[in-house]
Coordinates of C-alpha atoms in Angstrom, one line a residue:
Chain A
X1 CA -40.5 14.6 -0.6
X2 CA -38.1 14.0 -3.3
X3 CA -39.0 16.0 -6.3
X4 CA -40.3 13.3 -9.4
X5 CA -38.2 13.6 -12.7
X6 CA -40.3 14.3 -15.6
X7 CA -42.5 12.7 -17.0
X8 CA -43.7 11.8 -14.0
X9 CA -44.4 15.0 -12.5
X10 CA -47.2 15.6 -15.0
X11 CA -48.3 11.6 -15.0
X12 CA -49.7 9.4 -12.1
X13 CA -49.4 5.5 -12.6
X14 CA -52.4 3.3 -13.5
X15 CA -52.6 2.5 -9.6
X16 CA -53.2 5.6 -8.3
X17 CA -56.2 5.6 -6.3
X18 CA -56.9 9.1 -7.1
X19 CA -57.9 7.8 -10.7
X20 CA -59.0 4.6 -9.1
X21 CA -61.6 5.8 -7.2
X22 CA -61.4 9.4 -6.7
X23 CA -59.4 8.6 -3.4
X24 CA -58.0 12.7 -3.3
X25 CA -59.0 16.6 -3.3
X26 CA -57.3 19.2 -5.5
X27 CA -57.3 22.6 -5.0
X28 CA -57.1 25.5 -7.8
X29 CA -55.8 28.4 -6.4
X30 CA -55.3 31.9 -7.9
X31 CA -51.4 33.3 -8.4
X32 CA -50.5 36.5 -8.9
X33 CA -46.7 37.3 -9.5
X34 CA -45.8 34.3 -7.6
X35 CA -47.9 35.3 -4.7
X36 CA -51.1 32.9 -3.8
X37 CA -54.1 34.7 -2.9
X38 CA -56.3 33.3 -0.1
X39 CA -53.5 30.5 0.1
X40 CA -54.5 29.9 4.1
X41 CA -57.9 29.1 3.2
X42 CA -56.6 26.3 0.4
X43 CA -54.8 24.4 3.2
X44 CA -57.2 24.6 5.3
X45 CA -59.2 22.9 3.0
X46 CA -56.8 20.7 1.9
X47 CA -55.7 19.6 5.7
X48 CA -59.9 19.4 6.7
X49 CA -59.8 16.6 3.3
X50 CA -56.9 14.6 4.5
X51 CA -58.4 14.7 7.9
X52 CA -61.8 13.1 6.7
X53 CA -60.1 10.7 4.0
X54 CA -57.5 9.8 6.9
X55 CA -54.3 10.9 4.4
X56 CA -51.1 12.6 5.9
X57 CA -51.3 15.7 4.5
X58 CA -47.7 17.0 2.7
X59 CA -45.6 18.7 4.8
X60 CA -46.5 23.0 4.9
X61 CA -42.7 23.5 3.8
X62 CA -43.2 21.6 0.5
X63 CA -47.0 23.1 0.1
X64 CA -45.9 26.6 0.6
X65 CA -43.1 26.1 -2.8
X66 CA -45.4 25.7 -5.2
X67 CA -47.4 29.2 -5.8
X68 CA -43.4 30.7 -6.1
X69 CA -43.2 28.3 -9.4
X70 CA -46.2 29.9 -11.3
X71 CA -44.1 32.4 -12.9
X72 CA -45.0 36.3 -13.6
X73 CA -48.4 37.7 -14.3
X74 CA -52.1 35.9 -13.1
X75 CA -51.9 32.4 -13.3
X76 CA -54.0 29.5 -11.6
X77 CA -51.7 26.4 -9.6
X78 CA -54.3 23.8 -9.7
X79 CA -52.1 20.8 -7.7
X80 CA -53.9 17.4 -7.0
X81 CA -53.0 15.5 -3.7
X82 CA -54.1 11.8 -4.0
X83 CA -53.7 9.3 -1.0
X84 CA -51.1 7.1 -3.4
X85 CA -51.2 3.7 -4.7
X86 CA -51.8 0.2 -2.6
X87 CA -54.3 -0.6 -0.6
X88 CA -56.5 -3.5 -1.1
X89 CA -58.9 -2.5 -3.4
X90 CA -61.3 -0.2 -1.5
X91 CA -59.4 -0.7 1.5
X92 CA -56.9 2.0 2.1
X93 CA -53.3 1.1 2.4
X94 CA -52.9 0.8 6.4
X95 CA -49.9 3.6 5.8
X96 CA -50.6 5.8 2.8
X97 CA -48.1 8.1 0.9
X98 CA -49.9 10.5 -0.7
X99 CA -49.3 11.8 -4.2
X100 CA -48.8 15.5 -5.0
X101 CA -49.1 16.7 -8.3
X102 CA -49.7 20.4 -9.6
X103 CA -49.8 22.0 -12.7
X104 CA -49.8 25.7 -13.3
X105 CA -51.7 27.7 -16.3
X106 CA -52.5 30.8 -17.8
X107 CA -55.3 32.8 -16.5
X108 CA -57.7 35.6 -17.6
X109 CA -60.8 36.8 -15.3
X110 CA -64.0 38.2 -17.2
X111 CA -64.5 41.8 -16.6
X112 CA -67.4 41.7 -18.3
X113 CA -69.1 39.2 -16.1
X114 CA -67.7 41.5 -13.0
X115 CA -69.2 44.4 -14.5
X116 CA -72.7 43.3 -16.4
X117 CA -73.8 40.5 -14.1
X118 CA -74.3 36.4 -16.1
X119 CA -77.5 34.7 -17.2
X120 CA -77.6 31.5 -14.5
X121 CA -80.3 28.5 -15.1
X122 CA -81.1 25.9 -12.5
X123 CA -80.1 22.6 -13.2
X124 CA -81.8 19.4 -13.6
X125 CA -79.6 17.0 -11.7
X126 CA -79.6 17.2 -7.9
X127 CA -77.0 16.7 -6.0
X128 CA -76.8 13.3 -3.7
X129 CA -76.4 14.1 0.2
X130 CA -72.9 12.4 1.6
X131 CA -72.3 14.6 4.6
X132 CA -69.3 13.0 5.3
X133 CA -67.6 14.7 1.9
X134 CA -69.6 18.1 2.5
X135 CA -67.0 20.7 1.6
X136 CA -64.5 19.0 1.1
X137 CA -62.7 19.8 -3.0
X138 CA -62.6 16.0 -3.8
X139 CA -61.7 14.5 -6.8
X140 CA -65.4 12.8 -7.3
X141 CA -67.0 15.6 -9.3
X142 CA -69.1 13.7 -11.8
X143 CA -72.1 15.3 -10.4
X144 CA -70.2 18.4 -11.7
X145 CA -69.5 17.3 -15.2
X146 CA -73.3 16.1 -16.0
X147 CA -74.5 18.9 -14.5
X148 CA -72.1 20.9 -16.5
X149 CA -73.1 18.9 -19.6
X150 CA -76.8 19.8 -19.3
X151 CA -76.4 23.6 -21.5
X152 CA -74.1 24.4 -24.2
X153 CA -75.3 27.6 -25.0
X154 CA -72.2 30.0 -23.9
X155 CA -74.0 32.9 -22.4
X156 CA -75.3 30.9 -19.7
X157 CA -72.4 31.4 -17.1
X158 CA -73.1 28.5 -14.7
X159 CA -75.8 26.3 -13.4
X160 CA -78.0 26.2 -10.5
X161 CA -77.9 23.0 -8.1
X162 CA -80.2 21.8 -5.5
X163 CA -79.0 18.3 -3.6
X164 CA -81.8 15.4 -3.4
X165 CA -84.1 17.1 -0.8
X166 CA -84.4 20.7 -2.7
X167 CA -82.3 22.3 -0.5
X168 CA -79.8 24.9 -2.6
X169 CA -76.7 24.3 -2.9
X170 CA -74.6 25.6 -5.2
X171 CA -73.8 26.2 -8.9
X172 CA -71.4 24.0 -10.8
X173 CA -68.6 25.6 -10.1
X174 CA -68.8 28.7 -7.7
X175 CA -70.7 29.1 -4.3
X176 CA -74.0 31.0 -4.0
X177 CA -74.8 33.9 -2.0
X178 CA -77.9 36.0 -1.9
X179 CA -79.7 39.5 -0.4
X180 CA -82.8 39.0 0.6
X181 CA -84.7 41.5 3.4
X182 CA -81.2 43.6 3.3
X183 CA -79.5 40.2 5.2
X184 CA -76.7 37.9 3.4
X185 CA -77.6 34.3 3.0
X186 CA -75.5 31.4 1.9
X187 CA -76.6 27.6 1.3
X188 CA -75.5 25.7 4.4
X189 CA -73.2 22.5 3.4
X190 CA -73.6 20.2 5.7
X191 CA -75.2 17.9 3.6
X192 CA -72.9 18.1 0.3
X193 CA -71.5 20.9 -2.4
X194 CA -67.5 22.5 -2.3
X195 CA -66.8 25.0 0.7
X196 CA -65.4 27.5 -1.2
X197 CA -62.5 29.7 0.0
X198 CA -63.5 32.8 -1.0
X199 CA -66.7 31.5 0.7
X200 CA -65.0 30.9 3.6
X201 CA -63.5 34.3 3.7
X202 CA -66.8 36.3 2.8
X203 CA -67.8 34.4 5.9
X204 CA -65.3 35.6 8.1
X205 CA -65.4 39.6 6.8
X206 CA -69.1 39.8 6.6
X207 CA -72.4 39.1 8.5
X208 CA -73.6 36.4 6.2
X209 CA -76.4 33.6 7.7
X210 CA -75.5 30.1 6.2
X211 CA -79.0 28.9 6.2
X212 CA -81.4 26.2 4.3
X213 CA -83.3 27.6 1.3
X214 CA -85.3 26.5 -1.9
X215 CA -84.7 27.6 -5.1
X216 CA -87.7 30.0 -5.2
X217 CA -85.7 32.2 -2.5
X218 CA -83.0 32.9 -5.5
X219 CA -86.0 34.5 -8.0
X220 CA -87.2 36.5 -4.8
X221 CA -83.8 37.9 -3.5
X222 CA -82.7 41.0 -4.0
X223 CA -79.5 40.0 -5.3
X224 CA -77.4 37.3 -6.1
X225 CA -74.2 36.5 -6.9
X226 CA -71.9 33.3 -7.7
X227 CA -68.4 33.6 -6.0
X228 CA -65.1 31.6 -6.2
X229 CA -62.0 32.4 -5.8
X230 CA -60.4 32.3 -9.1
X231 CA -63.2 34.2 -10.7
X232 CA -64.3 36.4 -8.3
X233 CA -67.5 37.4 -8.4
X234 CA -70.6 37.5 -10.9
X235 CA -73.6 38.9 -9.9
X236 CA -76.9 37.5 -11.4
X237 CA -78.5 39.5 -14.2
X238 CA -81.1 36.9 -15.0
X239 CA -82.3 33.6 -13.8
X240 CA -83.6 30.8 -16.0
X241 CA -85.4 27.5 -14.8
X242 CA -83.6 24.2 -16.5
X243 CA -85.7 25.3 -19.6
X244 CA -84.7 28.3 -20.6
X245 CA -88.1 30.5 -19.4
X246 CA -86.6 33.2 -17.3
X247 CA -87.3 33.2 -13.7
X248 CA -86.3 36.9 -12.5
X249 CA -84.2 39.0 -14.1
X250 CA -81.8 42.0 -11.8
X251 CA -80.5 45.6 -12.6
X252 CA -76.8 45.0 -11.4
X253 CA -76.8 48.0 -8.6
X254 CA -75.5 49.3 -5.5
X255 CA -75.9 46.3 -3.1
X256 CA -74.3 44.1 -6.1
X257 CA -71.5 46.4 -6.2
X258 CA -70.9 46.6 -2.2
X259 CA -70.3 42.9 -1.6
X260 CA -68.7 42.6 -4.9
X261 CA -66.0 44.9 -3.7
X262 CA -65.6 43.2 -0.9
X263 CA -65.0 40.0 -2.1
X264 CA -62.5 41.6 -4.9
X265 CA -60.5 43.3 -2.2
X266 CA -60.0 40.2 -1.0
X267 CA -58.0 38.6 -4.4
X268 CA -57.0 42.1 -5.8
X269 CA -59.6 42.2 -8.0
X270 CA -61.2 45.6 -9.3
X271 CA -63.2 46.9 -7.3
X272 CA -65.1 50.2 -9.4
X273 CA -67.5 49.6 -12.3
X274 CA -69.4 52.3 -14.2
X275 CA -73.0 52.1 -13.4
Chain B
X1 CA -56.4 3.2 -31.5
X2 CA -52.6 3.3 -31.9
X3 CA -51.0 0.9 -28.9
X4 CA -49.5 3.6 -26.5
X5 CA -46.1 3.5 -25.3
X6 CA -44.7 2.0 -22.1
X7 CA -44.3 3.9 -20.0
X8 CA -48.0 5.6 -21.1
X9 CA -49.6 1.9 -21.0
X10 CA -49.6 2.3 -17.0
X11 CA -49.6 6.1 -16.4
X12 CA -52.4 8.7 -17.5
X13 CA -51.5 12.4 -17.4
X14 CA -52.9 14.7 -15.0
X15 CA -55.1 16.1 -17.1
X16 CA -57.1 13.4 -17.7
X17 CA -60.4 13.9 -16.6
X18 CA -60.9 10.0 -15.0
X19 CA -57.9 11.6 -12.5
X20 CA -59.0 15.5 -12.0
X21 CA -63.1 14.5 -11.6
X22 CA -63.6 10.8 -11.8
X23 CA -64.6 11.1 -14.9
X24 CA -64.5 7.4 -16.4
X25 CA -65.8 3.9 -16.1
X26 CA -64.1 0.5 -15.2
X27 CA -64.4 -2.9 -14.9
X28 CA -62.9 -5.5 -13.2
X29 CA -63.1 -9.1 -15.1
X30 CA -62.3 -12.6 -13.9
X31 CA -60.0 -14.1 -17.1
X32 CA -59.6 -18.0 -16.9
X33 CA -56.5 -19.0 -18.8
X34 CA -57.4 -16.1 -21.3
X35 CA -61.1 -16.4 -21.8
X36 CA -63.1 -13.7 -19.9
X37 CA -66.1 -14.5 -18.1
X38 CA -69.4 -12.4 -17.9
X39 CA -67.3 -10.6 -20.8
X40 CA -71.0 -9.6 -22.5
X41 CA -72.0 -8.0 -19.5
X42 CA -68.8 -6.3 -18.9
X43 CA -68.9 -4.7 -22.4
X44 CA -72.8 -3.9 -22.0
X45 CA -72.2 -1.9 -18.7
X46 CA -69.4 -0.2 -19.9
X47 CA -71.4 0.7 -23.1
X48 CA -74.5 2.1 -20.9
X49 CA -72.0 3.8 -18.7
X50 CA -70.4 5.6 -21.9
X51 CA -74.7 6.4 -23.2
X52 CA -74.6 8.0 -19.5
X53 CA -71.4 9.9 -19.4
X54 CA -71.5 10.7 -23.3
X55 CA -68.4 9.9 -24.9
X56 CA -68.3 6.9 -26.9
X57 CA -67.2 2.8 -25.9
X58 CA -63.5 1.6 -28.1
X59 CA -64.6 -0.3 -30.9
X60 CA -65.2 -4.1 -29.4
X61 CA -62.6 -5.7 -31.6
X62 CA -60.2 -3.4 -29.6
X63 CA -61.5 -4.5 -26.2
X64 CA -62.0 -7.9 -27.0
X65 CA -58.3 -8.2 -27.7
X66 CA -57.7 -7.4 -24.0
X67 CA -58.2 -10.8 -22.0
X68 CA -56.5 -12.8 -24.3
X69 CA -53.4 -10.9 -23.0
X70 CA -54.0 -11.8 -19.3
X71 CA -51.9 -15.0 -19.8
X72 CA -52.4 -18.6 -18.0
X73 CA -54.5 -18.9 -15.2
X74 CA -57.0 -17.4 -12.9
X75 CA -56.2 -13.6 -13.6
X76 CA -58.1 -10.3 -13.4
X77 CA -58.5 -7.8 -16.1
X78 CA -59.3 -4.3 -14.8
X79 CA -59.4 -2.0 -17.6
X80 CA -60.1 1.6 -16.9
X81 CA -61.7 3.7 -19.4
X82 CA -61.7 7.6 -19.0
X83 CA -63.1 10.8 -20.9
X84 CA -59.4 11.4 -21.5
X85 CA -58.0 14.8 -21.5
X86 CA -59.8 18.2 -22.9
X87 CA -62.7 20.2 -22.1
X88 CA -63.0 23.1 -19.8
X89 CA -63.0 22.6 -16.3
X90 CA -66.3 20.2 -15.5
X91 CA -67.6 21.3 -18.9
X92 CA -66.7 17.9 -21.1
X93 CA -64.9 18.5 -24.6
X94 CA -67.1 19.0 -27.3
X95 CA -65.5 15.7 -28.7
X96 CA -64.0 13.4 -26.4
X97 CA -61.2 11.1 -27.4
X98 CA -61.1 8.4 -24.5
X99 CA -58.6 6.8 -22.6
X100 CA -58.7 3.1 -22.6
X101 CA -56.1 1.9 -19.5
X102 CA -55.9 -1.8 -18.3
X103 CA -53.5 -3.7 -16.0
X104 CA -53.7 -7.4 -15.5
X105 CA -53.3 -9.1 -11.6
X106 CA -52.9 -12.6 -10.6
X107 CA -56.0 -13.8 -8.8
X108 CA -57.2 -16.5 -5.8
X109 CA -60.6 -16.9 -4.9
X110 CA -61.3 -17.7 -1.3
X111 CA -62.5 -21.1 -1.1
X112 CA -63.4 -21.1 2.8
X113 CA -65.2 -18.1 2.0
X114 CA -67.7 -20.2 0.0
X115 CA -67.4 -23.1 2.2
X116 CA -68.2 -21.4 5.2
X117 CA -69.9 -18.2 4.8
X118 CA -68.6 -14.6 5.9
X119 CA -69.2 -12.4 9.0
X120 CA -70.7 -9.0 7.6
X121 CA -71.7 -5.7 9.4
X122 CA -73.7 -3.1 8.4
X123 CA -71.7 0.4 7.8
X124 CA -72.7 3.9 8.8
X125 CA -72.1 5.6 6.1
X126 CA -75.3 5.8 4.2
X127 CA -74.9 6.2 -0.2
X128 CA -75.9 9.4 -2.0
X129 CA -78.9 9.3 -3.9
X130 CA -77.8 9.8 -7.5
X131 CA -80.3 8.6 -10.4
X132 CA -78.2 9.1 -13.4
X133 CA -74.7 7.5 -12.2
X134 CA -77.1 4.4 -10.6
X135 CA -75.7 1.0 -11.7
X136 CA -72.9 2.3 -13.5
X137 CA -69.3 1.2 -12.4
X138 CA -68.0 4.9 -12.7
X139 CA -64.5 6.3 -11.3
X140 CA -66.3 7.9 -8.5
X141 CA -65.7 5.4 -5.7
X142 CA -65.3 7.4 -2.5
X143 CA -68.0 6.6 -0.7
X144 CA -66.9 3.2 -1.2
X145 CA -63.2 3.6 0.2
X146 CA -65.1 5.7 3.5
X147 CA -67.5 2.9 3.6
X148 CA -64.2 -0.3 3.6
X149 CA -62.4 2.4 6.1
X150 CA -65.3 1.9 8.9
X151 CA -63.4 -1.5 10.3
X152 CA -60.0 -2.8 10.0
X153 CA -61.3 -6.6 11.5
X154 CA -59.6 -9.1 9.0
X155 CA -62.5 -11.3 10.2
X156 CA -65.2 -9.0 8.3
X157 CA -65.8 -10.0 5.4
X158 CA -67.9 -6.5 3.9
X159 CA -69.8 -3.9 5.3
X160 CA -73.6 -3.5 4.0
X161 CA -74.7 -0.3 2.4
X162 CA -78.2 1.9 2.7
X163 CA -78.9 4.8 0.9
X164 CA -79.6 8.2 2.5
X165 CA -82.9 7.5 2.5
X166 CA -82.5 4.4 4.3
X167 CA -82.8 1.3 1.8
X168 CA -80.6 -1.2 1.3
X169 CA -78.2 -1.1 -2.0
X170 CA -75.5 -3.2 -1.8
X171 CA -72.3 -3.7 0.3
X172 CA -68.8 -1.7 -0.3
X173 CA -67.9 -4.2 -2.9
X174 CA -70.5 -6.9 -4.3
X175 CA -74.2 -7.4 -5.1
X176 CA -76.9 -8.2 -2.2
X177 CA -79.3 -11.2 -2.7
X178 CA -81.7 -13.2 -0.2
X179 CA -84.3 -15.5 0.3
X180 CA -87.7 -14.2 2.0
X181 CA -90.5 -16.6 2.6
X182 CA -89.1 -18.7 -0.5
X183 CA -88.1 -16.3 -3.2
X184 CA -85.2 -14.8 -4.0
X185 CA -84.7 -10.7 -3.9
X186 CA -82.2 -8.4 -3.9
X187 CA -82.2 -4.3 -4.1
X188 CA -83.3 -2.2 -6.6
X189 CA -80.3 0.2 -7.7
X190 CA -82.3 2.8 -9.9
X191 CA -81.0 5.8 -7.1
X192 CA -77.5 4.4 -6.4
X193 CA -75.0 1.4 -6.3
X194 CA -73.0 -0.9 -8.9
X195 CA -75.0 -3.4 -11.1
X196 CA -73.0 -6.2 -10.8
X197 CA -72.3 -8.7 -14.1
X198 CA -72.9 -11.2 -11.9
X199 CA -75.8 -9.4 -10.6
X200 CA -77.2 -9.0 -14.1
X201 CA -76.5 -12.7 -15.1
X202 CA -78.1 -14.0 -11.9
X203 CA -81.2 -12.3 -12.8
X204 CA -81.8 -13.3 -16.2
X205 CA -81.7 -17.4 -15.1
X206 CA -83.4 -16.9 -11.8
X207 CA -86.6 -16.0 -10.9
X208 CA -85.4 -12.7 -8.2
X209 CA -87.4 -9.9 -7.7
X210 CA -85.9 -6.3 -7.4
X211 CA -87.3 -4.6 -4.4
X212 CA -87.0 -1.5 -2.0
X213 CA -86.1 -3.1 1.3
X214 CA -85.2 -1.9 4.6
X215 CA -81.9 -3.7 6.5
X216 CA -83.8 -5.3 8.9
X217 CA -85.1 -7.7 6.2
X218 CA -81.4 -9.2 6.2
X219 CA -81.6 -10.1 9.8
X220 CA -85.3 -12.4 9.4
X221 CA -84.0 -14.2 5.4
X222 CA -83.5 -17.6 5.4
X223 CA -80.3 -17.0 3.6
X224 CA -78.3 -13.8 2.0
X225 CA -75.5 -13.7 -0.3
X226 CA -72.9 -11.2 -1.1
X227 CA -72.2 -12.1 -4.8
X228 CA -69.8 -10.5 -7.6
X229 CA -67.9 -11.7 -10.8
X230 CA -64.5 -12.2 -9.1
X231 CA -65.2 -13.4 -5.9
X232 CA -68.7 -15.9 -7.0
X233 CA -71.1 -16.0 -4.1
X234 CA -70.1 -15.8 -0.3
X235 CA -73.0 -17.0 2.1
X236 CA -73.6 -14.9 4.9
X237 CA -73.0 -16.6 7.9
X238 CA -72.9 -13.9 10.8
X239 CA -74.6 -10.4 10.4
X240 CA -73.5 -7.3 12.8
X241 CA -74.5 -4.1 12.9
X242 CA -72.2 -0.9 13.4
X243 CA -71.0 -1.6 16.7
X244 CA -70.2 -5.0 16.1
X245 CA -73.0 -6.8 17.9
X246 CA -74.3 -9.8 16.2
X247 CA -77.8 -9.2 14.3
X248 CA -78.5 -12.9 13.3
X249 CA -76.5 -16.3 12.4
X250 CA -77.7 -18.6 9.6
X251 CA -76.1 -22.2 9.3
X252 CA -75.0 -22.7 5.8
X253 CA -77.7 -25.0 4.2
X254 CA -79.2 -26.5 1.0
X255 CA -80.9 -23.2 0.0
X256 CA -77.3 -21.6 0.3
X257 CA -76.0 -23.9 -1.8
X258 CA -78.5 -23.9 -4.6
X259 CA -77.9 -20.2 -5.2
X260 CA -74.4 -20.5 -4.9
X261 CA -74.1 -23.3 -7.9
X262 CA -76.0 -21.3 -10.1
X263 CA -73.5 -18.4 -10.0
X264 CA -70.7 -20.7 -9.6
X265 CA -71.6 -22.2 -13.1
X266 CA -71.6 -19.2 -14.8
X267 CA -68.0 -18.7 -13.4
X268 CA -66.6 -21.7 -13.4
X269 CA -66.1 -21.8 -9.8
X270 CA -66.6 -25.5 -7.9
X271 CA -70.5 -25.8 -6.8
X272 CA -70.0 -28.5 -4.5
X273 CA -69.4 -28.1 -0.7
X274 CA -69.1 -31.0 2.2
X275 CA -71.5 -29.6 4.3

């Protein structure tokens, strides 16, 4: 691909169906020093989304570039592949050439999320089932942004999401895994919600069942945490229903520290926090 | 709002939220020699889509200023109106300072279209049930382009749309209405699916009753119609389902044509047909 001149590397024209319709996936991926962390897992995302929206994806030569360009230190490469302009409106173009923008910016975990757990409520909006785009990091996330928009209040980390059926799902912006009888449990995502990569690679290190569950399994777990793989991991101190009233609340202990570790190995992330 | 630069009129940044989550509205409006049509209707579902999304509409001086520049002639106006840039991740800035886009395209209608009806299938893909997004013409489209992507032949007109629960809703690109037993219906879209302006018009001068139907109600009407503000109203003359078998022919009669004239008046679109 030839490389854009600025300004349009950081622009995409009025055409684009990415902005059109949400015809693309991004992916935000964690840098450190230059080197990606779970970079595999991001492609293989990325490759399952062209797959299913019937895109090329870019070339692996001109993928693998980018993470070099984030410069020293932690940093997230968030880079935005959309299947182009043309096409006849919904139609796809018959041959597409995608788009492939990125941007690069500062990043700082929360150790104190790591360390003390987050306050999670459920959310009110549930998510519609489109099995087709189960997994898959595409760039319709409205769902996201109103679920997003439902608290203000900053010590509630994230929100809780169910799709139309009940079934869990997710949170707004991190996957969703629990303890519950001493066995690890995930929401299955056939039916909707992002496929996390750090997801992906807790289910390839551990014995975790991806299974259907309602909300009232979260309040009865053991222990839960929300993962992705810029953030790492929180574990739940306290769950609150869309109304504030708290549901269960956690002491953040030895099974929340095991998996935790895990998980942190797995993007250099501390793993040791005082009791 | 100050009149942006070429060449920002037809680029948005890649931060803008309409790109990274779909977070935005737009409309797509017939413009006769520069007079808009259905322009109240435009302007009162982008104002409800705002409400819903929470950031607020351009002042209407502002946006009425737009058709006048679509020149001589059957144009469209498709003006695209995003959250614009800010916030963190999903969450939306605490005040949002939109991004109002809009490109102008020569348009033809399809004259044998309405002469002679369209052949139209039913698609697999069934819609997400979303309550809050229902009826709004938001960014989030890709159900649509999956939906368009299900057939290629030239001779297929549009593809009908169910919900995941199985009602009908629309098709990828224009409002549903038919006559059953004499009276005029067409889907309720309170879980999912574009309210149409033409939609909207049609059902403040005719007497039509939204209802919760299943798709075998198109196959035993006495006439459907796929109807929206650019194209007027195509007649259906040939339903298929999936696989491309024919579900059930209708000859293009009076009935047809009564409902077409209505919309075609309020579009300014001929009303008379040799039949």
């Amino acid at each position: 691909m030839s490389v854009p001149r600025a300004p349009e590397r950081q622009w995409v024209p009025l055409d684009d169906r990415g902005l059109a319709y949400g015809d693309g996936l991004f992916e935000t991926v964690l840098v450190r020093d230059g080197q990606p962390l779970l970079w595999d897992q991001h492609m293989t995302r990325l490759a399952r989304g062209c797959q299913v929206l019937g895109f090329p994806l870019p070339s692996r030569d001109e993928l693998d570039r980018l993470p070099g360009q984030a410069g020293p230190g932690l940093r997230i490469l968030k880079l935005i592949l959309t299947r182009g302009s043309g096409g006849r409106g919904y139609l796809p173009p018959a041959s597409s050439l995608p788009r492939l923008r990125w941007q690069v910016m500062a990043f700082s975990p929360q150790p104190l999320r790591w360390r003390d757990g987050v306050r999670v409520r459920h959310c009110r909006l549930r998510l519609g089932i489109q099995p087709l785009l189960a997994g898959l990091k595409h760039l319709n996330r409205l769902e996201n942004v109103l679920a997003r928009a439902e608290w203000s209040d900053p010590d509630l980390a994230d929100g809780v999401l169910c799709n139309s059926d009940g079934w869990l799902v997710e949170s707004t912006c991190m996957n969703l895994f629990w303890q519950r009888e001493g066995r690890l449990e995930t929401p299955l995502l056939d039916d909707c919600g992002v496929a996390g990569t750090l997801r992906a690679e807790l289910l390839a290190h551990l014995a975790v069942s991806e299974v259907k569950a309602t909300p009232d399994v979260l309040a009865g777990a053991e222990a839960v945490w929300l993962v992705n793989s810029v953030q790492g991991v929180w574990p739940l101190a306290r769950l609150d229903d869309a109304e504030g009233g708290s549901l269960a609340t956690w002491p953040i202990g030895r099974a929340h520290r095991h998996f935790q570790a895990v998980a942190h190995d797995l993007l250099g992330y501390p793993v040791g926090f005082a009791e």
